[in-house]
C-alpha cells in the first residue's frame, strides 16, 4: 500500500516537472505568423470583438466600413484622417482592415491596417483625431554587391543574381534613359548592383534600397548610377542619379509633379465626402501637404484662372498646348495671373485650406473637353535637377557609397 502511494506521488512529481519544463521552454520558441496575429489581437481586447475585413478587387475602405453599418459622417472623418498616414494609392485588394467599434456601432474605436506581413498600421480613434502607431516586425536587411552578365533580358539577369522585381524595375527604368537596349545590349555585358536585400521569415521581400548600379558593354558603353536620398519623406527627388548628380529619368518630355513630395490622401472617384459625409464624386486628387508648401505647374501652358472661386477657394487653372487643363485648388496664395505663360516646374501658388476644405492640402484636377478626368492619366515622371545644396548632399552620399564599394574589392 505504501509502495503504491509512493509510485503515485513519484508520478505526480514527474508530471509537475514535465509541465514546468514545457511552460519554461514554450515562450522561447519562435511564434509562427498566425501565433503573432493571435497574440496581437489578444492584447487587452477580446479577440471576437474585432471585425476583420479584406479589401476585395475594386473595393475600398469606405465600402468595408459602410458594410458594417458605420454612419457615413464617421466613415468620412476617419478615412479622411487615415489618408494623412497612409498613401491611399497603396491600398490593394488583399490588404486587411481590422475594426473595433463602440457597442452601438456608431463610432470606430480602433483600427489596424495590414498591407504586408512585416508592417502593421495601428490607429486609436479619438473624437477629434487619429493616433497612429507603426508596428514593424523584424526584417533582416543585408547589403550586397551583386555581379552578373547579361543573359537574355536585363530583368531576368537581375533576378538571377538575387534582386527582387521591384528593385530590378527601378534599375531598368534608370538605365533605359542611358542605353538603347534593343540595339546595344550584348550577351556578356557586365553589371554590378549594390543593394539592400530584405528578408522576412527567410523570404526575400521588396522594399530594399538600390545604392549603386554599373553597366559595361562593348556597344552600350560604361554607365554608373548612384542613389540620392532626399531628407523629406516620399520626395520625388529620391532615386538614381548619374555620377555628376544629373537626373537620369526622362525629364524632357515627361509631365512634372505638382509637389516635391507626393502622398495621395484622397483619390479621384466616388468617395464619402469629408465635409458633407455622403457619397460624392471627387473630381481630382488630394495630396498631403503642409500650409505654404510650393505647388508647381506640371507642364508648360497659359494661366486661364487665378482667383478665389467658391468651394475651390483660391485656384489656378492652366491650359496646356494639348488642350488639357490642370487645376490647383484650396491655395493659401496665388503666384501667377490670368494670361501669364508658365513653364513646367514653375511655382503657381502655395498650399492652403481655402474654400470647401477641412485642412491644408492640394486638390489637383485635370480637365479634358470640359470634363474632369483622373489626373493619374498624366503619368508624372519628370523632376527638376538637384539644387546646389542638394548636389552637395548628393556628393556626400555618393562618397559613402564609394567607401562601401571599396569593402567589396
Ligand atoms: Zn479634392
Coordinates of N, CA, C and O in Angstrom, one line a residue, residues 97-231:
X97 N -8.2 45.0 -43.1 CA -8.6 46.1 -42.2 C -9.3 45.5 -41.0 O -10.2 44.7 -41.2
X98 N -8.8 45.8 -39.8 CA -9.5 45.3 -38.6 C -10.1 46.5 -37.9 O -9.4 47.5 -37.8
X99 N -11.3 46.3 -37.4 CA -12.0 47.4 -36.8 C -12.5 47.0 -35.4 O -13.0 45.9 -35.3
X100 N -12.5 47.9 -34.5 CA -13.2 47.7 -33.2 C -14.1 48.9 -33.0 O -13.7 50.0 -33.0
X101 N -15.4 48.5 -32.9 CA -16.4 49.6 -32.8 C -17.0 49.7 -31.4 O -16.8 48.8 -30.6
X102 N -17.6 50.9 -31.2 CA -18.4 51.0 -29.9 C -19.6 50.1 -29.9 O -19.9 49.6 -31.0
X103 N -20.2 49.8 -28.8 CA -21.3 48.8 -28.7 C -22.4 49.2 -29.7 O -23.1 48.3 -30.3
X104 N -22.7 50.5 -29.8 CA -23.8 50.9 -30.7 C -23.4 51.0 -32.1 O -24.2 51.4 -33.0
X105 N -22.1 50.6 -32.4 CA -21.6 50.6 -33.8 C -21.6 52.0 -34.5 O -21.5 52.1 -35.7
X106 N -21.8 53.1 -33.7 CA -21.8 54.4 -34.2 C -20.4 55.0 -34.5 O -20.2 55.9 -35.3
X107 N -19.4 54.5 -33.7 CA -18.1 55.0 -33.8 C -17.0 53.9 -33.9 O -17.2 52.8 -33.4
X108 N -15.9 54.3 -34.6 CA -14.8 53.4 -34.7 C -13.9 53.7 -33.5 O -13.6 54.9 -33.2
X109 N -13.4 52.7 -32.7 CA -12.6 52.9 -31.6 C -11.1 52.7 -31.9 O -10.2 53.4 -31.6
X110 N -10.9 51.5 -32.6 CA -9.5 51.2 -33.0 C -9.5 50.6 -34.4 O -10.5 50.0 -34.8
X111 N -8.4 50.8 -35.1 CA -8.3 50.2 -36.5 C -6.9 49.6 -36.6 O -5.9 50.2 -36.0
X112 N -6.7 48.6 -37.3 CA -5.4 48.0 -37.7 C -5.5 47.8 -39.2 O -6.4 47.2 -39.7
X113 N -4.4 48.3 -39.9 CA -4.4 48.1 -41.3 C -3.1 47.4 -41.7 O -2.0 47.8 -41.3
X114 N -3.3 46.3 -42.4 CA -2.1 45.4 -42.8 C -2.0 45.3 -44.3 O -2.9 44.7 -44.9
X115 N -0.9 45.7 -44.8 CA -0.6 45.6 -46.3 C 0.4 44.6 -46.6 O 0.3 43.9 -47.6
X116 N 1.4 44.5 -45.8 CA 2.5 43.5 -46.0 C 2.7 42.8 -44.6 O 2.4 43.4 -43.6
X117 N 3.1 41.6 -44.6 CA 3.2 40.8 -43.4 C 4.1 41.4 -42.3 O 4.0 41.2 -41.2
X118 N 5.0 42.3 -42.8 CA 6.0 42.9 -41.8 C 5.6 44.1 -41.1 O 6.3 44.6 -40.2
X119 N 4.5 44.7 -41.6 CA 4.2 46.1 -41.1 C 2.7 46.2 -40.7 O 1.8 45.8 -41.5
X120 N 2.4 46.7 -39.5 CA 1.0 46.9 -39.1 C 0.8 48.4 -38.8 O 1.7 49.0 -38.1
X121 N -0.2 49.0 -39.3 CA -0.6 50.4 -39.0 C -1.7 50.3 -38.0 O -2.8 49.9 -38.3
X122 N -1.4 50.8 -36.8 CA -2.4 50.8 -35.7 C -2.9 52.2 -35.4 O -2.2 53.1 -35.3
X123 N -4.3 52.3 -35.3 CA -4.9 53.6 -35.1 C -5.8 53.5 -33.9 O -6.6 52.6 -33.8
X124 N -5.7 54.5 -33.0 CA -6.6 54.7 -32.0 C -7.5 55.9 -32.4 O -6.9 57.0 -32.7
X125 N -8.8 55.7 -32.4 CA -9.6 56.8 -32.9 C -10.2 57.6 -31.8 O -10.9 57.0 -30.9
X126 N -9.9 58.9 -31.7 CA -10.5 59.7 -30.6 C -11.5 60.6 -31.3 O -11.6 60.6 -32.5
X127 N -12.4 61.3 -30.5 CA -13.4 62.1 -31.2 C -12.9 63.1 -32.2 O -13.6 63.5 -33.1
X128 N -11.7 63.6 -32.0 CA -11.2 64.6 -32.9 C -9.9 64.2 -33.7 O -9.5 65.0 -34.6
X129 N -9.4 63.1 -33.5 CA -8.2 62.8 -34.3 C -7.9 61.3 -34.3 O -8.5 60.5 -33.6
X130 N -6.9 60.9 -35.1 CA -6.4 59.5 -35.1 C -5.1 59.5 -34.5 O -4.2 60.4 -34.8
X131 N -4.8 58.6 -33.6 CA -3.5 58.4 -33.0 C -2.9 57.2 -33.7 O -3.4 56.1 -33.7
X132 N -1.7 57.4 -34.4 CA -1.1 56.4 -35.2 C 0.1 55.8 -34.6 O 0.9 56.5 -34.0
X133 N 0.2 54.5 -34.8 CA 1.4 53.8 -34.3 C 1.8 52.8 -35.4 O 0.9 52.0 -35.9
X134 N 3.1 52.7 -35.7 CA 3.5 51.8 -36.7 C 4.2 50.6 -36.0 O 5.0 50.9 -35.1
X135 N 3.8 49.4 -36.4 CA 4.5 48.3 -35.8 C 5.2 47.5 -36.8 O 4.6 46.9 -37.7
X136 N 6.5 47.5 -36.8 CA 7.3 46.8 -37.8 C 7.8 45.5 -37.2 O 8.5 45.5 -36.2
X137 N 7.5 44.4 -37.8 CA 8.0 43.1 -37.4 C 9.5 43.0 -37.9 O 9.8 43.6 -38.9
X138 N 10.3 42.2 -37.2 CA 11.7 42.2 -37.6 C 12.0 41.7 -39.0 O 11.5 40.7 -39.4
X139 N 12.6 42.6 -39.8 CA 13.0 42.3 -41.1 C 14.6 42.3 -41.1 O 15.2 43.1 -40.6
X140 N 15.1 41.2 -41.8 CA 16.6 41.2 -41.9 C 17.0 41.9 -43.1 O 16.5 41.5 -44.2
X141 N 17.9 42.9 -43.0 CA 18.4 43.6 -44.2 C 19.8 43.3 -44.4 O 20.6 43.5 -43.4
X142 N 20.2 42.9 -45.6 CA 21.6 42.6 -45.9 C 22.0 43.5 -47.1 O 21.3 43.4 -48.1
X143 N 23.1 44.2 -47.0 CA 23.6 45.0 -48.1 C 24.5 44.1 -48.9 O 25.4 43.5 -48.3
X144 N 24.3 44.0 -50.2 CA 25.1 43.0 -51.0 C 25.6 43.7 -52.3 O 24.8 44.5 -52.9
X145 N 26.8 43.3 -52.8 CA 27.2 43.7 -54.1 C 26.9 42.5 -55.0 O 27.5 41.5 -54.9
X146 N 26.0 42.7 -55.9 CA 25.6 41.6 -56.8 C 26.3 41.9 -58.2 O 26.2 43.0 -58.7
X147 N 26.9 40.8 -58.7 CA 27.6 41.0 -60.0 C 27.0 39.9 -61.0 O 26.7 38.8 -60.6
X148 N 26.9 40.4 -62.3 CA 26.4 39.4 -63.2 C 26.7 39.8 -64.7 O 27.2 40.9 -64.9
X149 N 26.4 38.9 -65.6 CA 26.5 39.2 -67.0 C 25.1 39.1 -67.6 O 24.3 38.3 -67.2
X150 N 24.9 39.9 -68.7 CA 23.6 39.9 -69.3 C 23.4 38.6 -70.0 O 24.3 38.1 -70.8
X151 N 22.3 37.9 -69.7 CA 21.9 36.7 -70.5 C 20.4 36.8 -70.6 O 19.7 36.8 -69.6
X152 N 20.0 36.9 -71.8 CA 18.5 37.2 -72.1 C 18.2 38.6 -71.7 O 19.0 39.5 -72.0
X153 N 17.1 38.9 -71.1 CA 16.7 40.2 -70.7 C 17.5 40.7 -69.5 O 17.9 39.9 -68.7
X154 N 17.6 42.0 -69.3 CA 18.2 42.6 -68.1 C 17.4 42.2 -66.9 O 17.9 41.9 -65.8
X155 N 16.1 42.2 -67.0 CA 15.2 41.9 -65.9 C 15.5 40.5 -65.4 O 15.6 40.3 -64.2
X156 N 15.6 39.5 -66.3 CA 15.9 38.2 -65.9 C 17.3 38.1 -65.3 O 17.5 37.3 -64.3
X157 N 18.2 38.8 -65.9 CA 19.6 38.7 -65.4 C 19.7 39.3 -64.0 O 20.4 38.7 -63.1
X158 N 19.0 40.3 -63.7 CA 19.0 40.9 -62.4 C 18.3 40.0 -61.4 O 18.7 39.9 -60.2
X159 N 17.3 39.3 -61.8 CA 16.6 38.4 -61.0 C 17.5 37.2 -60.6 O 17.5 36.7 -59.5
X160 N 18.2 36.8 -61.6 CA 19.1 35.6 -61.4 C 20.2 35.9 -60.4 O 20.6 35.0 -59.6
X161 N 20.7 37.2 -60.3 CA 21.7 37.5 -59.2 C 21.0 37.7 -57.9 O 21.7 38.0 -56.9
X162 N 19.7 37.7 -57.8 CA 19.0 37.7 -56.5 C 18.3 39.0 -56.1 O 17.9 39.2 -55.0
X163 N 18.1 39.9 -57.1 CA 17.3 41.1 -56.9 C 15.8 40.9 -57.0 O 15.4 40.2 -57.9
X164 N 15.0 41.5 -56.1 CA 13.6 41.4 -56.2 C 13.1 42.2 -57.4 O 13.8 43.2 -57.8
X165 N 12.0 41.9 -58.0 CA 11.5 42.5 -59.2 C 11.4 44.0 -59.1 O 11.8 44.7 -60.0
X166 N 10.9 44.5 -58.0 CA 10.7 46.0 -57.8 C 12.0 46.7 -57.9 O 12.1 47.8 -58.6
X167 N 13.1 46.2 -57.3 CA 14.4 46.9 -57.4 C 14.9 46.8 -58.9 O 15.5 47.7 -59.4
X168 N 14.7 45.6 -59.5 CA 15.2 45.4 -60.9 C 14.5 46.4 -61.8 O 15.1 47.0 -62.7
X169 N 13.2 46.6 -61.6 CA 12.4 47.6 -62.4 C 13.0 49.0 -62.3 O 13.1 49.7 -63.3
X170 N 13.3 49.4 -61.1 CA 13.9 50.7 -60.8 C 15.2 50.9 -61.6 O 15.4 51.9 -62.2
X171 N 16.0 49.9 -61.6 CA 17.3 49.9 -62.3 C 17.1 50.0 -63.8 O 17.7 50.8 -64.5
X172 N 16.2 49.2 -64.3 CA 15.9 49.2 -65.7 C 15.4 50.5 -66.2 O 15.8 51.1 -67.2
X173 N 14.4 51.1 -65.4 CA 13.9 52.4 -65.8 C 15.0 53.4 -65.9 O 15.0 54.3 -66.8
X174 N 16.0 53.4 -65.0 CA 17.1 54.4 -65.0 C 18.0 54.1 -66.1 O 18.4 55.0 -66.9
X175 N 18.4 52.8 -66.3 CA 19.4 52.5 -67.4 C 18.8 52.7 -68.8 O 19.6 53.1 -69.7
X176 N 17.5 52.6 -68.9 CA 16.9 52.8 -70.3 C 17.0 54.2 -70.8 O 17.0 54.4 -72.0
X177 N 17.3 55.1 -69.8 CA 17.4 56.5 -70.3 C 18.9 56.7 -70.8 O 19.2 57.7 -71.4
X178 N 19.8 55.8 -70.5 CA 21.2 55.9 -70.9 C 21.5 54.9 -72.1 O 22.4 55.2 -72.9
X179 N 20.9 53.8 -72.1 CA 21.3 52.7 -73.1 C 20.1 52.3 -73.9 O 19.0 52.1 -73.4
X180 N 20.3 52.2 -75.2 CA 19.3 51.6 -76.1 C 19.5 50.1 -76.1 O 20.4 49.6 -76.8
X181 N 18.7 49.4 -75.2 CA 19.0 48.0 -75.0 C 18.7 47.2 -76.2 O 19.4 46.2 -76.5
X182 N 17.7 47.5 -77.0 CA 17.4 46.7 -78.2 C 18.5 46.7 -79.2 O 18.8 45.7 -79.8
X183 N 19.2 47.9 -79.3 CA 20.3 47.9 -80.3 C 21.6 47.5 -79.7 O 22.4 46.9 -80.3
X184 N 21.9 48.0 -78.5 CA 23.3 47.9 -78.0 C 23.6 46.9 -76.9 O 24.8 46.7 -76.5
X185 N 22.6 46.3 -76.3 CA 22.9 45.4 -75.2 C 23.4 44.1 -75.8 O 22.8 43.6 -76.8
X186 N 24.5 43.5 -75.3 CA 25.0 42.3 -75.8 C 25.2 41.3 -74.7 O 25.5 41.7 -73.6
X187 N 25.1 40.0 -75.1 CA 25.3 39.0 -74.1 C 26.7 39.2 -73.6 O 27.6 39.5 -74.3
X188 N 26.9 38.9 -72.3 CA 28.2 39.1 -71.6 C 28.5 40.5 -71.2 O 29.5 40.8 -70.6
X189 N 27.6 41.5 -71.5 CA 27.7 42.8 -70.9 C 27.8 42.6 -69.4 O 27.1 41.7 -68.9
X190 N 28.6 43.4 -68.7 CA 28.7 43.2 -67.2 C 27.9 44.3 -66.4 O 27.9 45.4 -66.8
X191 N 27.3 43.8 -65.3 CA 26.7 44.8 -64.4 C 27.0 44.4 -63.0 O 27.3 43.3 -62.6
X192 N 26.9 45.5 -62.2 CA 27.1 45.4 -60.7 C 26.0 46.2 -60.0 O 25.7 47.3 -60.5
X193 N 25.5 45.7 -58.9 CA 24.4 46.4 -58.2 C 24.7 46.3 -56.7 O 24.9 45.2 -56.2
X194 N 24.8 47.4 -56.0 CA 24.9 47.4 -54.6 C 23.5 47.8 -54.0 O 23.0 48.8 -54.3
X195 N 22.9 46.8 -53.3 CA 21.5 47.0 -52.9 C 21.3 46.3 -51.6 O 22.0 45.4 -51.1
X196 N 20.3 46.8 -50.9 CA 19.8 46.2 -49.7 C 18.8 45.0 -50.1 O 17.9 45.3 -50.9
X197 N 19.0 43.9 -49.5 CA 18.1 42.8 -49.7 C 17.4 42.6 -48.4 O 18.0 42.5 -47.4
X198 N 16.0 42.5 -48.4 CA 15.3 42.4 -47.2 C 14.6 41.0 -47.1 O 14.1 40.5 -48.1
X199 N 14.7 40.4 -45.9 CA 14.1 39.1 -45.7 C 13.2 39.1 -44.6 O 13.5 39.7 -43.5
X200 N 12.0 38.5 -44.7 CA 11.1 38.3 -43.6 C 10.8 36.8 -43.6 O 10.4 36.2 -44.6
X201 N 11.0 36.2 -42.4 CA 10.8 34.7 -42.2 C 11.5 34.0 -43.3 O 11.0 33.0 -43.9
X202 N 12.8 34.4 -43.7 CA 13.6 33.7 -44.7 C 13.3 34.0 -46.1 O 14.0 33.5 -47.0
X203 N 12.2 34.8 -46.4 CA 11.8 35.0 -47.8 C 12.2 36.4 -48.2 O 12.1 37.4 -47.4
X204 N 12.7 36.6 -49.4 CA 13.1 37.9 -50.0 C 11.8 38.7 -50.2 O 10.8 38.2 -50.8
X205 N 11.8 39.9 -49.6 CA 10.6 40.8 -49.8 C 11.0 42.1 -50.5 O 12.2 42.5 -50.4
X206 N 10.1 42.8 -51.2 CA 10.5 44.0 -51.8 C 10.8 45.2 -50.8 O 10.5 45.0 -49.6
X207 N 11.3 46.3 -51.3 CA 11.4 47.5 -50.5 C 12.9 47.8 -50.2 O 13.1 48.7 -49.5
X208 N 13.8 47.0 -50.7 CA 15.2 47.3 -50.4 C 15.7 48.4 -51.3 O 15.3 48.6 -52.4
X209 N 16.7 49.2 -50.7 CA 17.2 50.4 -51.5 C 18.3 49.9 -52.5 O 19.1 49.0 -52.2
X210 N 18.3 50.6 -53.6 CA 19.4 50.3 -54.6 C 20.4 51.5 -54.5 O 19.9 52.7 -54.7
X211 N 21.6 51.3 -54.1 CA 22.6 52.3 -53.9 C 23.4 52.7 -55.1 O 23.8 53.8 -55.3
X212 N 23.8 51.6 -55.9 CA 24.7 51.8 -56.9 C 24.5 50.8 -58.0 O 24.1 49.6 -57.8
X213 N 24.6 51.3 -59.3 CA 24.5 50.4 -60.4 C 25.6 50.7 -61.4 O 25.9 51.9 -61.7
X214 N 26.3 49.7 -61.9 CA 27.2 50.0 -63.0 C 26.9 49.0 -64.1 O 26.4 47.9 -63.9
X215 N 27.0 49.5 -65.4 CA 26.8 48.6 -66.5 C 27.8 48.9 -67.6 O 28.1 50.1 -67.9
X216 N 28.5 47.8 -68.0 CA 29.6 48.0 -69.0 C 29.3 47.0 -70.2 O 29.1 45.8 -70.0
X217 N 29.4 47.6 -71.4 CA 29.3 46.8 -72.6 C 30.0 47.3 -73.8 O 30.3 48.5 -73.8
X218 N 30.4 46.5 -74.7 CA 31.2 46.9 -75.9 C 30.4 48.0 -76.6 O 31.0 49.0 -77.0
X219 N 29.1 47.8 -76.9 CA 28.3 48.8 -77.6 C 27.6 49.7 -76.7 O 27.4 50.9 -77.1
X220 N 27.3 49.2 -75.5 CA 26.4 50.1 -74.6 C 27.3 51.1 -73.9 O 26.7 52.1 -73.4
X221 N 28.6 50.9 -73.8 CA 29.5 51.8 -73.1 C 29.4 51.6 -71.6 O 28.8 50.6 -71.1
X222 N 30.0 52.5 -70.8 CA 30.1 52.3 -69.3 C 29.2 53.4 -68.7 O 29.2 54.5 -69.0
X223 N 28.4 52.9 -67.7 CA 27.5 53.8 -67.1 C 27.5 53.5 -65.6 O 27.5 52.3 -65.2
X224 N 27.4 54.5 -64.8 CA 27.3 54.4 -63.3 C 26.1 55.2 -62.8 O 25.9 56.3 -63.3
X225 N 25.4 54.7 -61.8 CA 24.3 55.4 -61.2 C 24.4 55.3 -59.7 O 24.9 54.3 -59.1
X226 N 24.1 56.4 -59.0 CA 24.2 56.5 -57.6 C 22.9 56.9 -57.0 O 22.2 57.8 -57.5
X227 N 22.5 56.4 -55.8 CA 21.3 56.7 -55.1 C 21.5 58.1 -54.4 O 22.5 58.3 -53.7
X228 N 20.5 58.9 -54.6 CA 20.3 60.2 -53.8 C 19.1 60.0 -53.0 O 18.0 59.7 -53.5
X229 N 19.2 60.3 -51.7 CA 18.0 60.2 -50.8 C 17.7 61.6 -50.2 O 18.5 62.1 -49.4
X230 N 16.6 62.1 -50.7 CA 16.2 63.5 -50.2 C 15.7 63.3 -48.8 O 15.1 62.3 -48.4
X231 N 16.0 64.3 -47.9 CA 15.6 64.2 -46.5 C 14.1 64.2 -46.3 O 13.7 63.5 -45.3

